[in-house]
Coordinates of C-alpha atoms in Angstrom, one line a residue:
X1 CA 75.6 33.5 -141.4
X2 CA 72.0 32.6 -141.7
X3 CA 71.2 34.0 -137.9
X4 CA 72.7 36.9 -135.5
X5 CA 72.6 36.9 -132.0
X6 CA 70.1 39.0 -130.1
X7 CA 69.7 41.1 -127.1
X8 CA 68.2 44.0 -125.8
X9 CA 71.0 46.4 -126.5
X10 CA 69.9 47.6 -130.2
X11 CA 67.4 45.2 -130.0
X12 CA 68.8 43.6 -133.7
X13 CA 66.5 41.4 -135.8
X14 CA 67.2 38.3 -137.0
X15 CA 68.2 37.9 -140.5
X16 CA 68.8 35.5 -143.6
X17 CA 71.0 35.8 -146.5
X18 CA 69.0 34.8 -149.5
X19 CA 72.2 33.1 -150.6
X20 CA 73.0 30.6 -148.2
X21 CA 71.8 27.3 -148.9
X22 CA 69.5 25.7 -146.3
X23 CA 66.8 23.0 -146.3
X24 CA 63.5 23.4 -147.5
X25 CA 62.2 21.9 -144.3
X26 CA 60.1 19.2 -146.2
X27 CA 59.8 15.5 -145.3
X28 CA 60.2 12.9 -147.5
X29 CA 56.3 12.2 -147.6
X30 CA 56.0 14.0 -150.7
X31 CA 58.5 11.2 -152.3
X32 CA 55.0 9.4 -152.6
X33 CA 52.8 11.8 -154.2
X34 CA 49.3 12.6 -152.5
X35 CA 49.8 11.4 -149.1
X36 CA 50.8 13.0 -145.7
X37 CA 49.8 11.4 -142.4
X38 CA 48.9 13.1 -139.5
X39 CA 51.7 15.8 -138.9
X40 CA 53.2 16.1 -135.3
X41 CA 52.7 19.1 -133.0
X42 CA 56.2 20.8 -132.2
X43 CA 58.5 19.7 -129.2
X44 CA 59.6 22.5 -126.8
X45 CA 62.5 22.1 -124.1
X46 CA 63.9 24.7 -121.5
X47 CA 66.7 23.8 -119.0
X48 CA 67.6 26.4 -115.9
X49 CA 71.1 24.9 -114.9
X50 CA 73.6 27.4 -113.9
X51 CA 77.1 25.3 -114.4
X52 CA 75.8 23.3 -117.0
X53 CA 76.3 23.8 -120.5
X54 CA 72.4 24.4 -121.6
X55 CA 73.3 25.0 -125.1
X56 CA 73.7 21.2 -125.5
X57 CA 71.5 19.9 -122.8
X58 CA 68.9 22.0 -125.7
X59 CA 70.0 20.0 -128.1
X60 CA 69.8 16.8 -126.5
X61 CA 66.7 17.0 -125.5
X62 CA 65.6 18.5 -128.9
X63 CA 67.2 15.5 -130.5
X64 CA 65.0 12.8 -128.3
X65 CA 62.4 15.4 -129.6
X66 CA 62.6 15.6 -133.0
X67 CA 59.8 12.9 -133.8
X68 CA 57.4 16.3 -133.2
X69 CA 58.9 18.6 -135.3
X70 CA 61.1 18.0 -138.2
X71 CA 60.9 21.2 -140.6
X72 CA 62.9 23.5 -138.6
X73 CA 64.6 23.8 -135.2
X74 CA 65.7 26.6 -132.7
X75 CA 67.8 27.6 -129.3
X76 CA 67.9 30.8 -127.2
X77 CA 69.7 30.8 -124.4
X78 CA 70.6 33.7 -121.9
X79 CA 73.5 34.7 -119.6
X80 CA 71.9 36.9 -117.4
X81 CA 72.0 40.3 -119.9
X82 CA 71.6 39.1 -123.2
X83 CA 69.6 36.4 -124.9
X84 CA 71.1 34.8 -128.0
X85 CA 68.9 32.9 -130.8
X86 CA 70.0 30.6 -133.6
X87 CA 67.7 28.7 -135.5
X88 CA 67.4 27.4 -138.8
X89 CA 65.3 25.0 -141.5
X90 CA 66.3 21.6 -141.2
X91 CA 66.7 18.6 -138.0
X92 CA 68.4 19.6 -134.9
X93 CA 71.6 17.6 -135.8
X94 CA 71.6 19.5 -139.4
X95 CA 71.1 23.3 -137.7
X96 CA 73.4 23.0 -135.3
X97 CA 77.3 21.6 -134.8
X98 CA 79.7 21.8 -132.1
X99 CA 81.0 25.7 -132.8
X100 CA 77.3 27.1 -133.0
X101 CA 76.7 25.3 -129.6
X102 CA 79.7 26.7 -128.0
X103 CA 78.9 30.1 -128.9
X104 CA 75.7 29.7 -126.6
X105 CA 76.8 30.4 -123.5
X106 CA 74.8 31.0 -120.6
X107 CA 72.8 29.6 -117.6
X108 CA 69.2 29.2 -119.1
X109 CA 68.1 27.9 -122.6
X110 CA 65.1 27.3 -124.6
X111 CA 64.4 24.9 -127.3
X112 CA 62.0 24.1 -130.1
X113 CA 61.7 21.8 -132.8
X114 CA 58.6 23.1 -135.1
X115 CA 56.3 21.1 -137.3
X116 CA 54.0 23.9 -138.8
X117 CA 50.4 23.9 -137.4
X118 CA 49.9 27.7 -137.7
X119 CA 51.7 29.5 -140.5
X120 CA 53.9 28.0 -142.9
X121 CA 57.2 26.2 -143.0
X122 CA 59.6 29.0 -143.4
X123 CA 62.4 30.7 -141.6
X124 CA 60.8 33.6 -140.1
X125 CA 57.9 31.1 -138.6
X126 CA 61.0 28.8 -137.0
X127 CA 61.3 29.0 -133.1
X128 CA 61.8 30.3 -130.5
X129 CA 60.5 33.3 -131.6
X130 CA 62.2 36.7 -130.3
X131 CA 61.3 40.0 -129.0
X132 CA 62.9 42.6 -127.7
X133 CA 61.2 44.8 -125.6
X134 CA 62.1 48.3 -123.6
X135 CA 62.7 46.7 -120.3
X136 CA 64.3 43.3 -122.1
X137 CA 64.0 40.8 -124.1
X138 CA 61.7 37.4 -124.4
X139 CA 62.4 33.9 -126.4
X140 CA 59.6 31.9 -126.3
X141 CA 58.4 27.9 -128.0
X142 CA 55.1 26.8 -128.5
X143 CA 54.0 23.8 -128.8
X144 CA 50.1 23.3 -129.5
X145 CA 47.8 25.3 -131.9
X146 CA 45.5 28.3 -130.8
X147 CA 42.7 28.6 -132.4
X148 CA 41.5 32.3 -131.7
X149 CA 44.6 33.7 -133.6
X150 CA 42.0 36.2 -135.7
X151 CA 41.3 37.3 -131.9
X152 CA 44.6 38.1 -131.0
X153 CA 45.7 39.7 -134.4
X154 CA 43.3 42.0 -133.5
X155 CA 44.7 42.5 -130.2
X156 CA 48.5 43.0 -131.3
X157 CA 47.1 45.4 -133.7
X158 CA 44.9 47.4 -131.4
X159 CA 48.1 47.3 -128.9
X160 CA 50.3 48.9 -131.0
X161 CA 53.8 49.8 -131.7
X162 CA 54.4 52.2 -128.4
X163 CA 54.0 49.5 -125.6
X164 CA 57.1 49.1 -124.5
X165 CA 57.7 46.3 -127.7
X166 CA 60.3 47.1 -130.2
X167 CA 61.2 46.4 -133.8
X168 CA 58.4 44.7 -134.6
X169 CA 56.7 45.6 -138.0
X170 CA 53.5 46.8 -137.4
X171 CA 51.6 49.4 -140.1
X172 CA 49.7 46.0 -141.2
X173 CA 52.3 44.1 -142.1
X174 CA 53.6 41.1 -139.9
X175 CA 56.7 39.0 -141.4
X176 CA 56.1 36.0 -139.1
X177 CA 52.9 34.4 -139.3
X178 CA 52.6 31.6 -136.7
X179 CA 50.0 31.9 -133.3
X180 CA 53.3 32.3 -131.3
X181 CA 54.3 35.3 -133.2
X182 CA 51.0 36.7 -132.1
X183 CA 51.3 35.2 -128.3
X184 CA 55.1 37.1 -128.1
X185 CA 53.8 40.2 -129.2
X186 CA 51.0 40.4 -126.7
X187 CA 53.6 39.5 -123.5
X188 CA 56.3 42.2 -124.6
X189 CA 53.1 44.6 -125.2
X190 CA 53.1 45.3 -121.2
X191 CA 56.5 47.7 -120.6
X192 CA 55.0 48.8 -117.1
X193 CA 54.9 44.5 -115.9
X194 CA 57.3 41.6 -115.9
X195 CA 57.2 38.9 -117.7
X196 CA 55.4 37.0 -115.3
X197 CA 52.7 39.4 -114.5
X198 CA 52.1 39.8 -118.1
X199 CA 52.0 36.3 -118.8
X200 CA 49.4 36.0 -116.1
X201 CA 47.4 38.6 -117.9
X202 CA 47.7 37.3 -121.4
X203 CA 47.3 33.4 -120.9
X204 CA 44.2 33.6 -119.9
X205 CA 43.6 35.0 -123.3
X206 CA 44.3 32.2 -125.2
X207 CA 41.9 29.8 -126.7
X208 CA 43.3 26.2 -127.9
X209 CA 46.4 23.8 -127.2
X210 CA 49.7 25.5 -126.1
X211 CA 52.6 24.1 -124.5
X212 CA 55.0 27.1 -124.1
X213 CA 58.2 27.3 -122.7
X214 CA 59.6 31.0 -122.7
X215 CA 62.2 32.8 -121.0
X216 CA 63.5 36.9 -120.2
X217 CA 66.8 37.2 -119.1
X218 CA 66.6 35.6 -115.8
X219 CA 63.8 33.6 -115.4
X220 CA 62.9 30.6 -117.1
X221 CA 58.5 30.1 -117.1
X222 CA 56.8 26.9 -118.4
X223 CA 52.6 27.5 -118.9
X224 CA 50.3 24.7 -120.2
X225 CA 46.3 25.6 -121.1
X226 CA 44.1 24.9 -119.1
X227 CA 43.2 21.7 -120.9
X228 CA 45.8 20.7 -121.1
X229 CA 45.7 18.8 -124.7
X230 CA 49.4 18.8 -125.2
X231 CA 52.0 17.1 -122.9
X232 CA 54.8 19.0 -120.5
X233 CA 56.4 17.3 -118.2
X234 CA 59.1 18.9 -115.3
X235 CA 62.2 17.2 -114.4
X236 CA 65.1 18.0 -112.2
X237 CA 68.8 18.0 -112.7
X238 CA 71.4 17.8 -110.2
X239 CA 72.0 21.7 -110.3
X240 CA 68.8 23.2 -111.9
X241 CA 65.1 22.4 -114.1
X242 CA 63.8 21.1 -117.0
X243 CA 60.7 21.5 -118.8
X244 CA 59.9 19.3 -121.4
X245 CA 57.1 18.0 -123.8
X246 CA 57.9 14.9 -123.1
X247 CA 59.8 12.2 -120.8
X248 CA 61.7 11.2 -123.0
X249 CA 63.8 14.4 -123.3
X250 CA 64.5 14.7 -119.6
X251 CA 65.7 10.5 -119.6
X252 CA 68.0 11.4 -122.6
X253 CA 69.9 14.5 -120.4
X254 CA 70.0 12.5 -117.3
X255 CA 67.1 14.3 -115.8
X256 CA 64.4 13.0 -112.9
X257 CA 60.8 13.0 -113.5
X258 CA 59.0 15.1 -111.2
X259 CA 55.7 15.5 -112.8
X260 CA 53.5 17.2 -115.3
X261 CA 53.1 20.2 -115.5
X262 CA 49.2 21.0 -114.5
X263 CA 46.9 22.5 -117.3
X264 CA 46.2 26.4 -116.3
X265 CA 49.3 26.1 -114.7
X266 CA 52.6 28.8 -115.0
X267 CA 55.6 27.7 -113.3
X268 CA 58.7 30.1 -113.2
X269 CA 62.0 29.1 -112.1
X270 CA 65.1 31.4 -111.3
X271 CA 68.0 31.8 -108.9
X272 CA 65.7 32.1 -105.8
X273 CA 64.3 28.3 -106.7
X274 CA 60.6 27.1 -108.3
X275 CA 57.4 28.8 -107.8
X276 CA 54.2 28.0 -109.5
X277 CA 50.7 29.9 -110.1
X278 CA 47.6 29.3 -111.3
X279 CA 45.9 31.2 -114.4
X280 CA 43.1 29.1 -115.4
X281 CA 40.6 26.3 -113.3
X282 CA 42.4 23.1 -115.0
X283 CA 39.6 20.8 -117.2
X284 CA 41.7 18.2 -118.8
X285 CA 41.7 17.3 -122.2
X286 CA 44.7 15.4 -123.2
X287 CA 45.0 14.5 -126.9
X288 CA 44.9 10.5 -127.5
X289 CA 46.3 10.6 -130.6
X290 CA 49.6 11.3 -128.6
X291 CA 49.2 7.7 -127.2
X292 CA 47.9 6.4 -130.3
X293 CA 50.7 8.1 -132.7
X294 CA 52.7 11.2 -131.5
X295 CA 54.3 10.6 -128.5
X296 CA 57.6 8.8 -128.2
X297 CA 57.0 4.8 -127.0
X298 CA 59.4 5.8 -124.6
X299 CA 57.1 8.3 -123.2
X300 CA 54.8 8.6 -120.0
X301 CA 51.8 10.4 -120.5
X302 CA 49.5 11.3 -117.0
X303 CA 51.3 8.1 -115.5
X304 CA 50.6 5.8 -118.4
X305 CA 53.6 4.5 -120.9
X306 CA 53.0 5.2 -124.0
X307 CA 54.3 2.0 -125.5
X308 CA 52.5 -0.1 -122.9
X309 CA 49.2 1.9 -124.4
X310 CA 49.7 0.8 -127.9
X311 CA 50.5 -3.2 -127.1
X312 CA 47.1 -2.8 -124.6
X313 CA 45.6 -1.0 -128.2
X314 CA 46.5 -4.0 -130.1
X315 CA 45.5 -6.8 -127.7
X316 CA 41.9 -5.2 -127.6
X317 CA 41.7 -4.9 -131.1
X318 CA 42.7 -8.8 -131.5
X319 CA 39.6 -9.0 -129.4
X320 CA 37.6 -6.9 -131.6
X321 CA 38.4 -8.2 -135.0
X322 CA 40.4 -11.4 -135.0
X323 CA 40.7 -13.1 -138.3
X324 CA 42.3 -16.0 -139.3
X325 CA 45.9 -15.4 -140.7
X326 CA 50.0 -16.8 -140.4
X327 CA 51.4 -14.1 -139.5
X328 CA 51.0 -10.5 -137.7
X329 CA 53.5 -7.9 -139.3
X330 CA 53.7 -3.8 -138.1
X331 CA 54.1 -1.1 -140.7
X332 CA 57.2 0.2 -139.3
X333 CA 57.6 1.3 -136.9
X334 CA 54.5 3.2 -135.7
X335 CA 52.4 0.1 -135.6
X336 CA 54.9 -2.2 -133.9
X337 CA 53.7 -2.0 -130.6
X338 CA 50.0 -2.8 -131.3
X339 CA 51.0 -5.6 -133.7
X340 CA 52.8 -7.5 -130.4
X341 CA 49.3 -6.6 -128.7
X342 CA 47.5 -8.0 -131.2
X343 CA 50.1 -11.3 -131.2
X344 CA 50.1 -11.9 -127.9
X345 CA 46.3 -11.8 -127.9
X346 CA 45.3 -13.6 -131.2
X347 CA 48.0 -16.5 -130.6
X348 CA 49.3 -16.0 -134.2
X349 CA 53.1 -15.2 -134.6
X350 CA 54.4 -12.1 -134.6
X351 CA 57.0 -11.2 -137.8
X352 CA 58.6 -8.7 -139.4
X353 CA 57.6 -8.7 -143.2
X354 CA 58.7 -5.1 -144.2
X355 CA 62.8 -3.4 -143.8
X356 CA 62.4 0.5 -142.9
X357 CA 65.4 2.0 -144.5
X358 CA 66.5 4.3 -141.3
X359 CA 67.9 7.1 -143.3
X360 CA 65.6 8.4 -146.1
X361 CA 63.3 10.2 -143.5
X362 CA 63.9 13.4 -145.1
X363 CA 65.6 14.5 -148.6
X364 CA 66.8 17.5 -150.1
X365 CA 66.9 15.6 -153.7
X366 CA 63.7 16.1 -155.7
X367 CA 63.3 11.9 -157.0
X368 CA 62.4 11.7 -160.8
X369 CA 59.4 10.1 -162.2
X370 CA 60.6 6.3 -162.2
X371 CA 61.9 6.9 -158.4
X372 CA 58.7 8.6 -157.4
X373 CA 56.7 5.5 -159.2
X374 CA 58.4 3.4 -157.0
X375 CA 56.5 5.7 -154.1
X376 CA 56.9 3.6 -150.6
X377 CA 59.4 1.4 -151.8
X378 CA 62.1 4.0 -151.0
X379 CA 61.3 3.1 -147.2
X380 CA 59.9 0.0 -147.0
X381 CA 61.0 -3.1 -148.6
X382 CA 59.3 -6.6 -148.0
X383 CA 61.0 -9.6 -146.7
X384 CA 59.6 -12.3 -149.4
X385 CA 60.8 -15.7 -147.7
X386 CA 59.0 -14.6 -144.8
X387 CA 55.7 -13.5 -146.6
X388 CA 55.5 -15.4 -149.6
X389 CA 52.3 -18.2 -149.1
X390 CA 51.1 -16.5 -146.1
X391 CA 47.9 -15.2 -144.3
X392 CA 49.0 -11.9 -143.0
X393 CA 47.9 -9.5 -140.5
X394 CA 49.6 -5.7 -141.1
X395 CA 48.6 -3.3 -138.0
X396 CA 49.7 0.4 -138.4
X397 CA 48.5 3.0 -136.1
X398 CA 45.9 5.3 -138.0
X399 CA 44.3 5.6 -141.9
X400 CA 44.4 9.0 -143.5
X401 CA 44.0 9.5 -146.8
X402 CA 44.8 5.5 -147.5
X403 CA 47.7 5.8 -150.1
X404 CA 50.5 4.3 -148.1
X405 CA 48.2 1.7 -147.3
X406 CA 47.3 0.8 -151.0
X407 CA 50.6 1.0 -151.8
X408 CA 51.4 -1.2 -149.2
X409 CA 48.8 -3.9 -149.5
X410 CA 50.0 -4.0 -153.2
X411 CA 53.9 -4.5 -152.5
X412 CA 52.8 -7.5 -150.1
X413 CA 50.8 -9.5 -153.1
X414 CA 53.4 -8.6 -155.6
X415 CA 55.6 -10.4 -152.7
X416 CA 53.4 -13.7 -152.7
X417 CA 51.3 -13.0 -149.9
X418 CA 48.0 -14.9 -149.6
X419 CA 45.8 -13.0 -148.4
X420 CA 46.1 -9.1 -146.5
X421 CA 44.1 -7.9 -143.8
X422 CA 44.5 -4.9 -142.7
X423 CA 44.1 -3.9 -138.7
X424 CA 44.2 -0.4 -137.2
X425 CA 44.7 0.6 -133.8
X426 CA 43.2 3.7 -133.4
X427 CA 39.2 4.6 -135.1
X428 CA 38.5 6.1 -138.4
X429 CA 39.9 9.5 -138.7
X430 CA 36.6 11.5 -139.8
X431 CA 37.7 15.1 -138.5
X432 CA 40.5 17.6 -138.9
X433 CA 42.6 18.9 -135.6
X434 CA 43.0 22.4 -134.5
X435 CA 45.1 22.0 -131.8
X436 CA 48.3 20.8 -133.3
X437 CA 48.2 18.0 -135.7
X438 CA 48.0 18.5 -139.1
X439 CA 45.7 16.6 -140.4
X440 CA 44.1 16.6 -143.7
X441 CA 40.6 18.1 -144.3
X442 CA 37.5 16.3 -144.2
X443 CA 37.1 15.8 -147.8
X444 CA 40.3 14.2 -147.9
X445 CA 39.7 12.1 -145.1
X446 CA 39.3 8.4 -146.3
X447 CA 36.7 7.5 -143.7
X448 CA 34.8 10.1 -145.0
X449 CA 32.3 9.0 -147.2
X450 CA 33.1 5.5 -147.2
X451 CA 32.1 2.5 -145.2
X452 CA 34.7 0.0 -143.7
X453 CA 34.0 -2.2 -146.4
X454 CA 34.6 0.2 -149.3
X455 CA 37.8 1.4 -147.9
X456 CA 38.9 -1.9 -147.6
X457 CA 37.6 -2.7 -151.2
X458 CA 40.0 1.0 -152.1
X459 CA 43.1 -0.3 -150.5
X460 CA 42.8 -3.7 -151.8
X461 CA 42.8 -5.7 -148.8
X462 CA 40.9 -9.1 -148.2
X463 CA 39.4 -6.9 -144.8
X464 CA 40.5 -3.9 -142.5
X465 CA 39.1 -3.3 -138.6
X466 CA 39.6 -0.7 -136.7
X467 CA 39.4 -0.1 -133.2
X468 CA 36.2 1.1 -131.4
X469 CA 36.8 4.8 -129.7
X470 CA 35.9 3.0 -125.9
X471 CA 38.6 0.3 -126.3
X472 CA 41.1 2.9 -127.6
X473 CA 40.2 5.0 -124.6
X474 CA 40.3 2.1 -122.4
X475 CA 43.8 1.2 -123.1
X476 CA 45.1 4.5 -122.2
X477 CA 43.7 4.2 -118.6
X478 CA 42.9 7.9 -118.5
X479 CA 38.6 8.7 -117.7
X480 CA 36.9 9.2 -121.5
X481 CA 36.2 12.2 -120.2
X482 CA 39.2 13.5 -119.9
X483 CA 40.9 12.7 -123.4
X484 CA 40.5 15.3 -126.6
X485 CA 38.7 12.2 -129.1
X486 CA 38.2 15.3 -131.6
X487 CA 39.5 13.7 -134.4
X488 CA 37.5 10.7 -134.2
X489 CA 34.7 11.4 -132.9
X490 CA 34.2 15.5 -133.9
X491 CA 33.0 16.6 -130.0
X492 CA 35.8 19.1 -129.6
X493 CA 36.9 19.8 -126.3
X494 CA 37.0 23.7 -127.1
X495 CA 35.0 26.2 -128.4
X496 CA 35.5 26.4 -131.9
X497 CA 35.4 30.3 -133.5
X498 CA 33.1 30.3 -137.4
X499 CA 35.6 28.0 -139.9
X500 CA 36.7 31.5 -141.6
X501 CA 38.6 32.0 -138.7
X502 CA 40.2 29.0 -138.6
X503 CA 43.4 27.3 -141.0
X504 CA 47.0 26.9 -140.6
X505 CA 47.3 30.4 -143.1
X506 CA 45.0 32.5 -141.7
X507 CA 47.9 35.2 -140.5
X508 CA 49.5 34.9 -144.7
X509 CA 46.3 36.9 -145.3
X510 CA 46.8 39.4 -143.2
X511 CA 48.5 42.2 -145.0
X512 CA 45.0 42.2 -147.5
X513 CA 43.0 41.8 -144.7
X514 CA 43.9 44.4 -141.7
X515 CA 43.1 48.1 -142.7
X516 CA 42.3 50.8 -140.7
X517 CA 38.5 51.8 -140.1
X518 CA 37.3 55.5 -139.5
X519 CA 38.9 56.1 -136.5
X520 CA 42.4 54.5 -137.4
X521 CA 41.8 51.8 -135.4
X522 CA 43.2 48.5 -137.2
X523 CA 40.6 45.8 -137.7
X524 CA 41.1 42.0 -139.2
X525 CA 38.9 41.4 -141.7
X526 CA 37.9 37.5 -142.8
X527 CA 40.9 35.9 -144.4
X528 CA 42.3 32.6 -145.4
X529 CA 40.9 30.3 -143.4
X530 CA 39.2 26.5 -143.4
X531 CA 35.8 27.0 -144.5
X532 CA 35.4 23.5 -145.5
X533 CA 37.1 22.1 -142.6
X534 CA 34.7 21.3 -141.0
X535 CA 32.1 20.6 -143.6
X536 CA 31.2 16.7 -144.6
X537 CA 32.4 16.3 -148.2

């Protein structure tokens, strides 16, 4: 078996046979060489529900989440004496079946479902990450991306292996490399606190998006930073709590919306009910690419649906750049929404010109040449009857580096289209994300170096339009002011550290880059980081 349960007593590490065969955790993007969109942050669920079995309420609402993370996915759950972990590469439905659910038993689980921001996609990065410590033991999710990580390296390895934290492999070597690796270290570093006091002392800490959702043996705590960039909602079962990143998680276990949890806010639920504290002064920031892209349609975010966002999107961009045309298609399925917008504004019919096949989201099967030639065609199709002779409209969501668009505009000519203009719902992407999208780097950023009219000219369309930041904005309902517009417009939300201290591999380096100065005092030197992250190409 590729896991081992965990607990306090002997405090056991989690291990792997080399042996057993798993997934490599990779989407199927890379079936069309050269392009990755925008990546999703994680998902992160935790249920208190004494009665209930938690194990599979996890995997539901993992399951409704696993549109945020799709490389590997994780449950801990405790009885009240022991937590037990499982996790594994692959979707929730391929980690876990009906005997591994069973065999988590307790009262209170949490849940993750990772997309990697911080560290790479491999087992030992997979959540919830696990530590025993002298007094107990802590499972903890993250969603979100820090972005002082250097910072806190430094701080797990000036804390050192004598605080009350065990098994963990200090002497300059760390096995995990991920931000939450780092954040569980510094909470089980504080043997003379609880959990909650030491979260209370550590959070504040913390610099960029986290979503967290972490647990000791009897208490169940939910934090969100003070920003706020990254969703969590509460909800309420008939006999206990969820925490969730998004809505749709708590509709899918038959849970009640209660409300979001605040940013700088730590909520803690156990058998004597829900209490709540503050850790930071909340300034919101919430991320608008979760309304343009990430989030679930199904999803509220701060009051607003989600899906309700994107058809508001389209109608404004209708407004913005109408153009005279037969038909308005989506690229399925992210651009659905804002293609009925842009419909229902524009007066020209609405059609589906491209079949998704459902199932190839995700292969274990390395394609040959002649299959990877093919590129997009493995997941969209076009329906020629309905676009052969026509002026069509395609709306997606967002432009990153532009292949699946080329690709695209050249399948709809080979199919007899007329003419193909392209319409985007969200601004030119001009700047990477460090709080928990992985996007490419500037100099692979399309909008980057080229006008609107050249990147139209390099996908091949007749034109392309995107939508203006304020009618983006406007669509969401939520103040400009309080919306992380990073990616489009670079004004980040959050102080950024120098780009050497930045990149999703920064903690890979360590091992080369901690040694031990004159006094034997570990220090973190400059390692792999993003120094052209942030620099124009």
């Amino acid at each position: 078996m590729p896991n081992q349960a965990l607990g306090p007593a002997g405090a056991r590490r989690l291990v792997r046979l080399d042996n057993v065969p798993r997934g490599d955790g990779r989407l199927n993007h890379d079936l069309f060489p050269g392009e990755k969109g925008p990546q999703d942050a994680c998902g992160v669920f935790g249920v208190w529900a004494p009665g209930e079995e938690v194990a599979k309420l996890t995997y539901f609402g993992l399951y409704a989440l696993q549109h945020r993370g799709t490389e590997s996915a994780g449950i801990a759950v405790s009885n009240g004496s022991q937590i037990l972990v499982f996790k594994d590469m692959g979707l929730v439905s391929q980690v876990f079946d009906e005997a591994t659910l069973g065999s988590l038993r307790g009262h209170m689980a949490v849940g993750h479902a990772r997309y990697s921001t911080t560290g790479s996609s491999v087992w030992e990065n997979a959540q919830p990450t696990f530590r025993a410590t002298a007094t107990g033991s802590i499972a903890l999710g993250h969603n979100g991306n820090l972005t002082n990580t250097g910072e806190l390296a430094r701080m797990v390895a000036e804390q050192g292996p004598d605080r009350g934290e065990l098994n963990y492999p200090y002497q300059g070597r760390i096995e995990a490399t991920s931000d939450t690796d780092l954040l569980a270290s510094l909470l089980a570093g504080h043997p003379d606190l609880s959990l909650e006091e030491a979260a209370m002392q550590v959070l504040p800490k913390l610099r960029g998006a986290f979503s967290l959702v972490f647990m000791d043996e009897g208490t169940l705590y939910a934090a969100r930073d003070p920003q706020g960039i990254r969703p969590l909602v509460l909800g309420r079962l008939e006999r206990g709590w969820v925490a969730a990143s998004e809505t749709a998680a708590l509709d899918i276990v038959g849970a009640s919306f209660i409300r979001e949890i605040e940013p700088g806010e730590l909520v803690a639920i156990d058998e004597h009910g829900l209490r709540t504290q503050r850790f930071a002064e909340a300034a919101p920031k919430g991320c608008v690419f979760e309304y343009v892209y990430l989030a679930r349609p199904d999803t509220a975010i701060a009051g607003r649906g989600v899906h309700a966002a994107r058809v508001e999107m389209g109608r404004r961009l209708a407004m913005e750049a109408p153009v005279e045309a037969d038909l308005v298609m989506p690229t399925p399925e992210s651009g659905t929404p804002a293609a009925i917008g842009y419909a229902e504004e524009s007066g020209i019919p609405f059609g589906q010109g491209l079949v998704k096949n459902s199932y190839v989201g995700r292969t274990f099967i390395q394609p040959s040449q002649t299959i990877r030639q093919l590129g997009i065609r493995l997941k969209l199709n076009p329906l020629r009857e309905v676009i052969a002779g026509k002026r069509l409209v395609v709306v997606d969501d967002s432009i990153v580096r532009g292949n699946t668009q080329r690709a695209l505009v050249r399948m709809l000519r080979e199919a007899g289209a007329a003419e193909v203009h392209v319409r985007i719902s969200s601004p030119p992407v001009k700047w990477p994300c460090f709080f928990g999208i992985d996007f490419a780097t500037r100099a692979e950023l399309i909008a980057n170096g080229l006008s609107v009219d050249e990147i139209a000219k390099s996908l091949g369309a007749d034109s392309l339009a995107y939508i203006s930041i304020d009618a983006m904005v406007e669509a969401t309902t939520i103040p400009k002011d309080n919306l992380c517009r990073a990616c489009f417009d670079g004004i980040y939300p959050i102080e950024l550290p120098d780009p050497e201290r930045l990149g999703k591999h920064l903690l890979e380096g360590l091992e080369q880059s901690v040694r031990s100065d004159a006094d034997g005092v570990q220090s973190l030197l400059g390692g792999a980081g993003a120094e052209d992250a942030l620099r124009r190409p």
